[in-house]
Short mmCIF file of C-alpha atoms and ligand atoms in Angstrom, two decimals:
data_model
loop_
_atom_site.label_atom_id
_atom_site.label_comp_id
_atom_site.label_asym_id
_atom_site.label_seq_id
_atom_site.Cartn_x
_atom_site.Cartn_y
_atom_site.Cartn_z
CA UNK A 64 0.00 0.00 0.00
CA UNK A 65 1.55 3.60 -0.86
CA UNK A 66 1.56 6.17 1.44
CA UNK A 67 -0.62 9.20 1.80
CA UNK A 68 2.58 11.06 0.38
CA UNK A 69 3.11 8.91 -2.67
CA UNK A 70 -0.87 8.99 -3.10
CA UNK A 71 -1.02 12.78 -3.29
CA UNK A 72 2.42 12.76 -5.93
CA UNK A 73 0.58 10.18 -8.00
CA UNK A 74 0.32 11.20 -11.61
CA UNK A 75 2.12 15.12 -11.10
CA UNK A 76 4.45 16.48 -13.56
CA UNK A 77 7.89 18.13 -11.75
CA UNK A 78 10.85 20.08 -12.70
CA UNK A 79 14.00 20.60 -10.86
CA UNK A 80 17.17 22.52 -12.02
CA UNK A 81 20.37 21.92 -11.15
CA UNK A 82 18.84 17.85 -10.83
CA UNK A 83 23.20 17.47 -12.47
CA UNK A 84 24.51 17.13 -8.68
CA UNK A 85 23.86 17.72 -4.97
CA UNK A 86 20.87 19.14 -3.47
CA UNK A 87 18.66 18.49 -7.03
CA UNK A 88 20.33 15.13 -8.15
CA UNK A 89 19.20 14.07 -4.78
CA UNK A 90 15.72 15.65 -4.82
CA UNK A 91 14.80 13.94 -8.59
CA UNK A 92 15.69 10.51 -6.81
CA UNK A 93 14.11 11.17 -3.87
CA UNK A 94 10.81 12.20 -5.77
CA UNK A 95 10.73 8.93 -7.80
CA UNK A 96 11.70 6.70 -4.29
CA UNK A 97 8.53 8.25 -3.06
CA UNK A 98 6.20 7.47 -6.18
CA UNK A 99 7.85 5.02 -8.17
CA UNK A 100 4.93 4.18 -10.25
CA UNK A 101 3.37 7.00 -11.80
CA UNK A 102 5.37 10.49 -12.24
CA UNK A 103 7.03 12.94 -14.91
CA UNK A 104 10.39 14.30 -14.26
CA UNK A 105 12.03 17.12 -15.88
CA UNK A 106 15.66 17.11 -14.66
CA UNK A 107 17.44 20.81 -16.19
CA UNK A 108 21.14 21.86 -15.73
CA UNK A 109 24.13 22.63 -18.09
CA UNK A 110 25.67 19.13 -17.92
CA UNK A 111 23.38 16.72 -20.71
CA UNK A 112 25.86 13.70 -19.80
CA UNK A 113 25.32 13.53 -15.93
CA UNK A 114 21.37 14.67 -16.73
CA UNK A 115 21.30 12.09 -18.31
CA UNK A 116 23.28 9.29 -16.01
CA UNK A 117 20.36 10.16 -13.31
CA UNK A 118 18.07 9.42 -15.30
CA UNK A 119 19.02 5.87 -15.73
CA UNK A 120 19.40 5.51 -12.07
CA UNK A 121 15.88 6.64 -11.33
CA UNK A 122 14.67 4.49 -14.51
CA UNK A 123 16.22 1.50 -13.06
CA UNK A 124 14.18 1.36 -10.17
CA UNK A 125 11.31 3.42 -10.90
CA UNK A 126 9.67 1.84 -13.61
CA UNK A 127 6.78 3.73 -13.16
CA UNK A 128 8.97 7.61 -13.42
CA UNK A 129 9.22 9.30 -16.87
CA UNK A 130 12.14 11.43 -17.08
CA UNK A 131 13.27 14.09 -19.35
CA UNK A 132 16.60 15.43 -19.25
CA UNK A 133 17.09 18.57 -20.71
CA UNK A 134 20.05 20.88 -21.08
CA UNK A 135 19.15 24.49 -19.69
CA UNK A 136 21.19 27.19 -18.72
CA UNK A 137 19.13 29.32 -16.34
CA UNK A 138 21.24 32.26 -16.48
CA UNK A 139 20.25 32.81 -20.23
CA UNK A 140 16.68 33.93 -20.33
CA UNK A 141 16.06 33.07 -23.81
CA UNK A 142 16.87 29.81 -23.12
CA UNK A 143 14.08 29.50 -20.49
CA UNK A 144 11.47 30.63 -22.69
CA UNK A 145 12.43 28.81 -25.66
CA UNK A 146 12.62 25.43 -23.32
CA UNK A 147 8.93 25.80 -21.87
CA UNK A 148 7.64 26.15 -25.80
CA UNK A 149 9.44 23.28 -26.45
CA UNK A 150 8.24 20.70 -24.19
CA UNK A 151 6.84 17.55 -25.29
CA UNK A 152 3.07 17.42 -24.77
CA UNK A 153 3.23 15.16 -22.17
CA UNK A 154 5.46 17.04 -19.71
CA UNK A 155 3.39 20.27 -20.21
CA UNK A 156 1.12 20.43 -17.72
CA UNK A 157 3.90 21.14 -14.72
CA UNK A 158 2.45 20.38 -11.32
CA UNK A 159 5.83 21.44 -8.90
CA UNK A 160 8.73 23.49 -9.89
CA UNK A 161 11.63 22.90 -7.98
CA UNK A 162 13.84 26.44 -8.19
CA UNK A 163 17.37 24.41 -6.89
CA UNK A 164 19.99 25.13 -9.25
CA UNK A 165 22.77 28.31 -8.37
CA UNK A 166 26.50 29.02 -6.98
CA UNK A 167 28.50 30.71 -5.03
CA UNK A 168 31.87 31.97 -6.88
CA UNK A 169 34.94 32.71 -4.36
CA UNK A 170 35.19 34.32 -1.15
CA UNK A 171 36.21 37.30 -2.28
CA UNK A 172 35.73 40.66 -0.61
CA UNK A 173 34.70 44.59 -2.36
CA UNK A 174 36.26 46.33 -3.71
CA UNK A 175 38.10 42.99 -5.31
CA UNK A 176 34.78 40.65 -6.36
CA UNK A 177 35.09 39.79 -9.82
CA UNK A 178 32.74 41.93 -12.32
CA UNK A 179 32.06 38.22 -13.89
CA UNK A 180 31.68 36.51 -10.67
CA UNK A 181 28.94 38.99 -9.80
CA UNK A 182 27.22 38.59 -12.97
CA UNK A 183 27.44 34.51 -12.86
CA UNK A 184 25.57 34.69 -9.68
CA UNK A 185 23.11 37.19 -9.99
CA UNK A 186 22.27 35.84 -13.33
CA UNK A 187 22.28 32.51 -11.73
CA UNK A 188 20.13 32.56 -8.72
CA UNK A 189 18.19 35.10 -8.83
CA UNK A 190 17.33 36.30 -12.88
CA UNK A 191 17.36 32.59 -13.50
CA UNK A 192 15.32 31.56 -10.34
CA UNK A 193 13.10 34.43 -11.92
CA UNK A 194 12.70 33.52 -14.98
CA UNK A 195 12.24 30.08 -14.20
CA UNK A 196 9.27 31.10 -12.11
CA UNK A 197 7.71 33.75 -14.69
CA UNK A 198 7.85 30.96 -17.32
CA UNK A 199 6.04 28.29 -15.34
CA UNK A 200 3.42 30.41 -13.33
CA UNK A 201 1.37 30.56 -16.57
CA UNK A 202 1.20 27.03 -16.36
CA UNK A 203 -0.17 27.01 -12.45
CA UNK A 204 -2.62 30.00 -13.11
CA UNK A 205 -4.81 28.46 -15.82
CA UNK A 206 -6.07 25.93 -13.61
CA UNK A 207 -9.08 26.38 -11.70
CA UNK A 208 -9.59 28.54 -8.47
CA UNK A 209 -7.06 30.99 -9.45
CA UNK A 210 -4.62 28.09 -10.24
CA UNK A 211 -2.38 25.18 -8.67
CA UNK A 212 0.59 23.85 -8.74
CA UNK A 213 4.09 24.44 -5.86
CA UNK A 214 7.06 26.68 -6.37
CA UNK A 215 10.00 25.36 -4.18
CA UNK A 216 12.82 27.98 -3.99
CA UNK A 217 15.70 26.58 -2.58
CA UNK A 218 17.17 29.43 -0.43
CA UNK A 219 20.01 29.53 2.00
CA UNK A 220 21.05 30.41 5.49
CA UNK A 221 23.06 33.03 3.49
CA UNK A 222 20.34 35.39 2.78
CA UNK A 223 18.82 35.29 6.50
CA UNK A 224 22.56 36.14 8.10
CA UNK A 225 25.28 37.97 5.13
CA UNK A 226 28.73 36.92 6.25
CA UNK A 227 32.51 38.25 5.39
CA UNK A 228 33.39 36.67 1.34
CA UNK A 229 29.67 36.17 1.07
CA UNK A 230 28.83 39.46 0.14
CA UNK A 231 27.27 38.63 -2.98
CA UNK A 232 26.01 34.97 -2.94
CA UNK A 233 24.08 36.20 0.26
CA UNK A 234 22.77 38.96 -1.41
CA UNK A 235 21.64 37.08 -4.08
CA UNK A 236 19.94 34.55 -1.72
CA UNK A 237 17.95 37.58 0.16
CA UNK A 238 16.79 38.73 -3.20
CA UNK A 239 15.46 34.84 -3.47
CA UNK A 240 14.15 35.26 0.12
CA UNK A 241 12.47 38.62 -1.04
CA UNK A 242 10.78 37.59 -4.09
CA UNK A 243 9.24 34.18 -2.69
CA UNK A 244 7.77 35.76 0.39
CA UNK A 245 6.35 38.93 -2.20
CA UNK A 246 5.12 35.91 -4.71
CA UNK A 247 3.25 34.21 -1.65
CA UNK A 248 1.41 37.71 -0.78
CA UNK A 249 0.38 37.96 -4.35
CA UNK A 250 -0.85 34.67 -5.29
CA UNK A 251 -2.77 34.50 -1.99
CA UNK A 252 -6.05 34.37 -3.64
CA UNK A 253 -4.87 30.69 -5.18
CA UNK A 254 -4.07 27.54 -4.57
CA UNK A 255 -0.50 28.09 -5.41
CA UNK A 256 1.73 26.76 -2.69
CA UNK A 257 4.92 29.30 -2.77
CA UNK A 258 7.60 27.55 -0.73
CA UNK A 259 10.97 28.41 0.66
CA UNK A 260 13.88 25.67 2.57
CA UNK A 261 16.97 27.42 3.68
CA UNK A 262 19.94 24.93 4.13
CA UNK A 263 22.61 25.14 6.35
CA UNK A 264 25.54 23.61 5.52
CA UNK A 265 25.48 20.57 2.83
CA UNK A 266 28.27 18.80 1.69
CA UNK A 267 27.64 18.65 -2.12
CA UNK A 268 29.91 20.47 -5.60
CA UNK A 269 28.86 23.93 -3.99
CA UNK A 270 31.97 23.88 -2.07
CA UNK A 271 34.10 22.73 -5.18
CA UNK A 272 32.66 24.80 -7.61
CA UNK A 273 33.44 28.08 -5.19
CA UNK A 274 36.92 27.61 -4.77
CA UNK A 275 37.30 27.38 -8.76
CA UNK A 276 37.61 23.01 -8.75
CA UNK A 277 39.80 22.83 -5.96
CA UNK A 278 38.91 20.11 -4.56
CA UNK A 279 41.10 19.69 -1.59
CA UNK A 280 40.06 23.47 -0.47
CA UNK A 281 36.46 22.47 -0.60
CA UNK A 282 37.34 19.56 1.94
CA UNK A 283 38.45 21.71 4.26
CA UNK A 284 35.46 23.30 4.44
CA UNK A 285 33.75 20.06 6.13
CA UNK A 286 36.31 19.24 8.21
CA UNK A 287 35.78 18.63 11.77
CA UNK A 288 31.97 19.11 11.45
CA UNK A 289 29.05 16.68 9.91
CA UNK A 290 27.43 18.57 7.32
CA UNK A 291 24.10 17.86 6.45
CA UNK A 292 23.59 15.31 2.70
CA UNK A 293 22.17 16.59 -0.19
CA UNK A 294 19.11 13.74 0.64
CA UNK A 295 18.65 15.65 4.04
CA UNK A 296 17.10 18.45 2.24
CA UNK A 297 15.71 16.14 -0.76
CA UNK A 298 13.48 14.59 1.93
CA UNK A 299 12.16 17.87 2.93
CA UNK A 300 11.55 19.45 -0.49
CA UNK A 301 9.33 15.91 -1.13
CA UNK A 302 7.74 16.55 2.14
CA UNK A 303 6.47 19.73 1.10
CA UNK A 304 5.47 19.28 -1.88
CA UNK A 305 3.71 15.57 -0.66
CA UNK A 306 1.81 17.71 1.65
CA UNK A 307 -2.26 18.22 1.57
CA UNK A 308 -2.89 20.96 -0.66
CA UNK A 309 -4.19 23.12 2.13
CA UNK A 310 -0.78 23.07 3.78
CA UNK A 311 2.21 25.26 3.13
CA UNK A 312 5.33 24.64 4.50
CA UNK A 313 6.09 28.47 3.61
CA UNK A 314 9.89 28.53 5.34
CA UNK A 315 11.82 26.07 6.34
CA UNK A 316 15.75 26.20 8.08
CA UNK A 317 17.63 23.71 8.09
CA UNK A 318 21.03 23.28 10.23
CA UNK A 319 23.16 19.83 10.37
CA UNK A 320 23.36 19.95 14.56
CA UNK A 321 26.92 21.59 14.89
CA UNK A 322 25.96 24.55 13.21
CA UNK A 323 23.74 27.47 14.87
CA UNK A 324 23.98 30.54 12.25
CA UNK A 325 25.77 31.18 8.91
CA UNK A 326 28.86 31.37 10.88
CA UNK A 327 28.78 29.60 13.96
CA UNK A 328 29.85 26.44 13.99
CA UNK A 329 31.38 23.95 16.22
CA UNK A 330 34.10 21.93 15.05
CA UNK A 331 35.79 18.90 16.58
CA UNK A 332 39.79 19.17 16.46
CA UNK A 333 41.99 16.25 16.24
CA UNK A 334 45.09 16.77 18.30
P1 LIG B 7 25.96 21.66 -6.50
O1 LIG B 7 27.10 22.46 -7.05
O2 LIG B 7 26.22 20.25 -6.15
O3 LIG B 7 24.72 21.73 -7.48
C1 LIG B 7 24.36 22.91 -8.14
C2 LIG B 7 23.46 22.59 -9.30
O4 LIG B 7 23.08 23.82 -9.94
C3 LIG B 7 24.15 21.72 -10.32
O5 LIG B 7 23.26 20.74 -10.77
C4 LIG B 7 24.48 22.69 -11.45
O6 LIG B 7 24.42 22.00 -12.69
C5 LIG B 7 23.32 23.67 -11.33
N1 LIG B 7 23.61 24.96 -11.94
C6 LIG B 7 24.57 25.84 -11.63
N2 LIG B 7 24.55 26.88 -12.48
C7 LIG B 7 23.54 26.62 -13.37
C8 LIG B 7 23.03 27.31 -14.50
N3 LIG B 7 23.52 28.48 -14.93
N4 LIG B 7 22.00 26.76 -15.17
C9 LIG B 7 21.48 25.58 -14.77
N5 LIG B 7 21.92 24.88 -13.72
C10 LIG B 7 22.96 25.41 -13.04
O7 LIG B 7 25.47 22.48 -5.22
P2 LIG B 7 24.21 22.29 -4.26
O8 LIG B 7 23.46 21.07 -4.57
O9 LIG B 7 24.71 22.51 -2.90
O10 LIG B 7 23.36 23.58 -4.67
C11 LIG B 7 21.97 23.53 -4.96
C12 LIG B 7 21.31 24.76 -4.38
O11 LIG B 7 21.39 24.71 -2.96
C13 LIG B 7 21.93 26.09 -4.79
O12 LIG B 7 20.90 27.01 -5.07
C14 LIG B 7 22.72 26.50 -3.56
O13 LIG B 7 22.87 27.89 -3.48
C15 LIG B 7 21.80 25.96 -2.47
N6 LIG B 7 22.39 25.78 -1.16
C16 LIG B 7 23.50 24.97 -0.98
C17 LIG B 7 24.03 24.82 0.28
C18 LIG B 7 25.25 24.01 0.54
O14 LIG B 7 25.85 24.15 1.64
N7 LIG B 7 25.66 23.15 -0.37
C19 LIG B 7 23.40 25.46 1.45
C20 LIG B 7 22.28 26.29 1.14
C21 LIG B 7 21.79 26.41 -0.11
P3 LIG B 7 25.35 22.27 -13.95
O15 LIG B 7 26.71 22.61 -13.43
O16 LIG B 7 25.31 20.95 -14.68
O17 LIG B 7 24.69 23.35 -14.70
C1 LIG B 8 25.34 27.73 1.30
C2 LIG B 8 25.55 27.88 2.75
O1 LIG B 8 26.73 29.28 4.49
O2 LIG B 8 28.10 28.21 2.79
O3 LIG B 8 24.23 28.42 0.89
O4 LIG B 8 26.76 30.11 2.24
S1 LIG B 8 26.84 28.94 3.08
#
């Protein structure tokens, strides 16, 4: 017997970006673990090849899970726009859009950040996270009662508490915080379920793909502490959207147990 949470899944169309690696690789899998037997997938990022490599995973023990993997950059509008015209008929009718993919470039401080690296993440997590959202919302709104359908913005501890070589990655992440808790106000007449999870720490390629590919810098980050997985937070995104339609979970933040704010963190040392 499913559960109620695979009951209310059954049938629903859902797209996640950045479903390539960590926190969204994690949260296609965990979608099609929870209904194996009847659900669409739309799994977006720049890599095709490892798009495509979850797919087979999920298609080798979901039989029931149809997944497209498509190659989207969400930084480039155009690219957004011409992707939602192009979907196959059967993956139009988008239930839950999963708003995961962005990145955090260096640690550096003003007046020495990078015009590029400012650009890559602005464009990235919050014009992309956007655009994403203006292209579906269409989709949501021409159902009945004002429309349906879930918007899960992943967000960050980052744009709740800015810290030093953060500057702009938690800036960006306010201006997600911002425009999900506006979106909620005005869709409130609805039965659009705007969402918003804030992770802590997570051990996933965020670490590795801020320090430029160096990987041995990124380990450092996690040493001495237990970060949370990228499935921590893919059970929670599944939880909320595998909720009763009547309840949002509107904001959610989530810490691995050593870690108490953006910054404070306690860290075993080996002497
Ligand atoms: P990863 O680097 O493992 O995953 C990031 C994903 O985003 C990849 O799939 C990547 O795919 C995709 N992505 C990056 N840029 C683009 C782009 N321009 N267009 C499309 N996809 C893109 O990191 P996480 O899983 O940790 O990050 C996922 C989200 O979680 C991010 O929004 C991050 O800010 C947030 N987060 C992470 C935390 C952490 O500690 N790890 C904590 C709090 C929030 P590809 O490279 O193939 O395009
Ligand atoms: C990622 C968490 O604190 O490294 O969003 O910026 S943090």
């Amino acid at each position: 017997m499913s559960s109620s949470q695979a009951q209310r899944l059954k049938g629903k169309t859902i797209i996640v970006t950045g479903a390539s690696s960590g926190i969204g690789k994690s949260t296609a899998i965990e979608f099609a673990r929870t209904q194996p037997d009847d659900l669409k997938l739309i799994l977006t990022a720049r890599r095709e090849d490892a798009l495509k490599e979850v797919a087979k995973e999920i298609e080798s023990f979901a039989k029931g899970v149809k997944v497209l993997p498509v190659k989207l950059d969400v930084s480039k509008v155009d690219e957004i726009q011409a992707f939602v015209g192009k979907l196959p008929q059967e993956f139009k009718e988008i239930d839950v859009l999963v708003n995961n993919a962005g990145l955090v470039k260096g640690v550096a401080q003003a007046p020495d950040i990078a015009p590029a690296d400012i650009a890559t993440m602005f464009d990235t997590n919050v014009t992309g996270l956007i655009a994403m959202t203006q292209a579906i919302l269409p989709i949501f709104k021409a159902r009945p009662d004002g429309g349906r359908g879930d918007i899960i913005n992943i967000g960050s501890i980052a744009g709740r508490e800015p810290y030093q070589g953060g500057s702009i990655y938690c800036a960006t992440k306010a201006a997600v915080r911002s425009f999900t808790d506006a979106m909620r106000k005005e869709l409130i007449a609805t039965r659009i379920r705007v969402i918003e999870i804030d992770p802590g720490q997570v051990e996933t390629e965020f670490s590795v793909v801020r320090f430029g590919g160096d990987k041995e810098k990124a380990k450092k980050v996690y040493e001495g502490v237990e970060p949370l997985t990228p499935d921590d937070i893919a059970e929670i995104v599944v939880f909320a959207a595998g909720r009763r339609e009547n309840v949002v979970l509107a904001d959610t933040l989530v810490f691995p147990n050593h870690q108490a704010a953006a910054t404070v963190m306690h860290r075993k040392t080996t002497q």
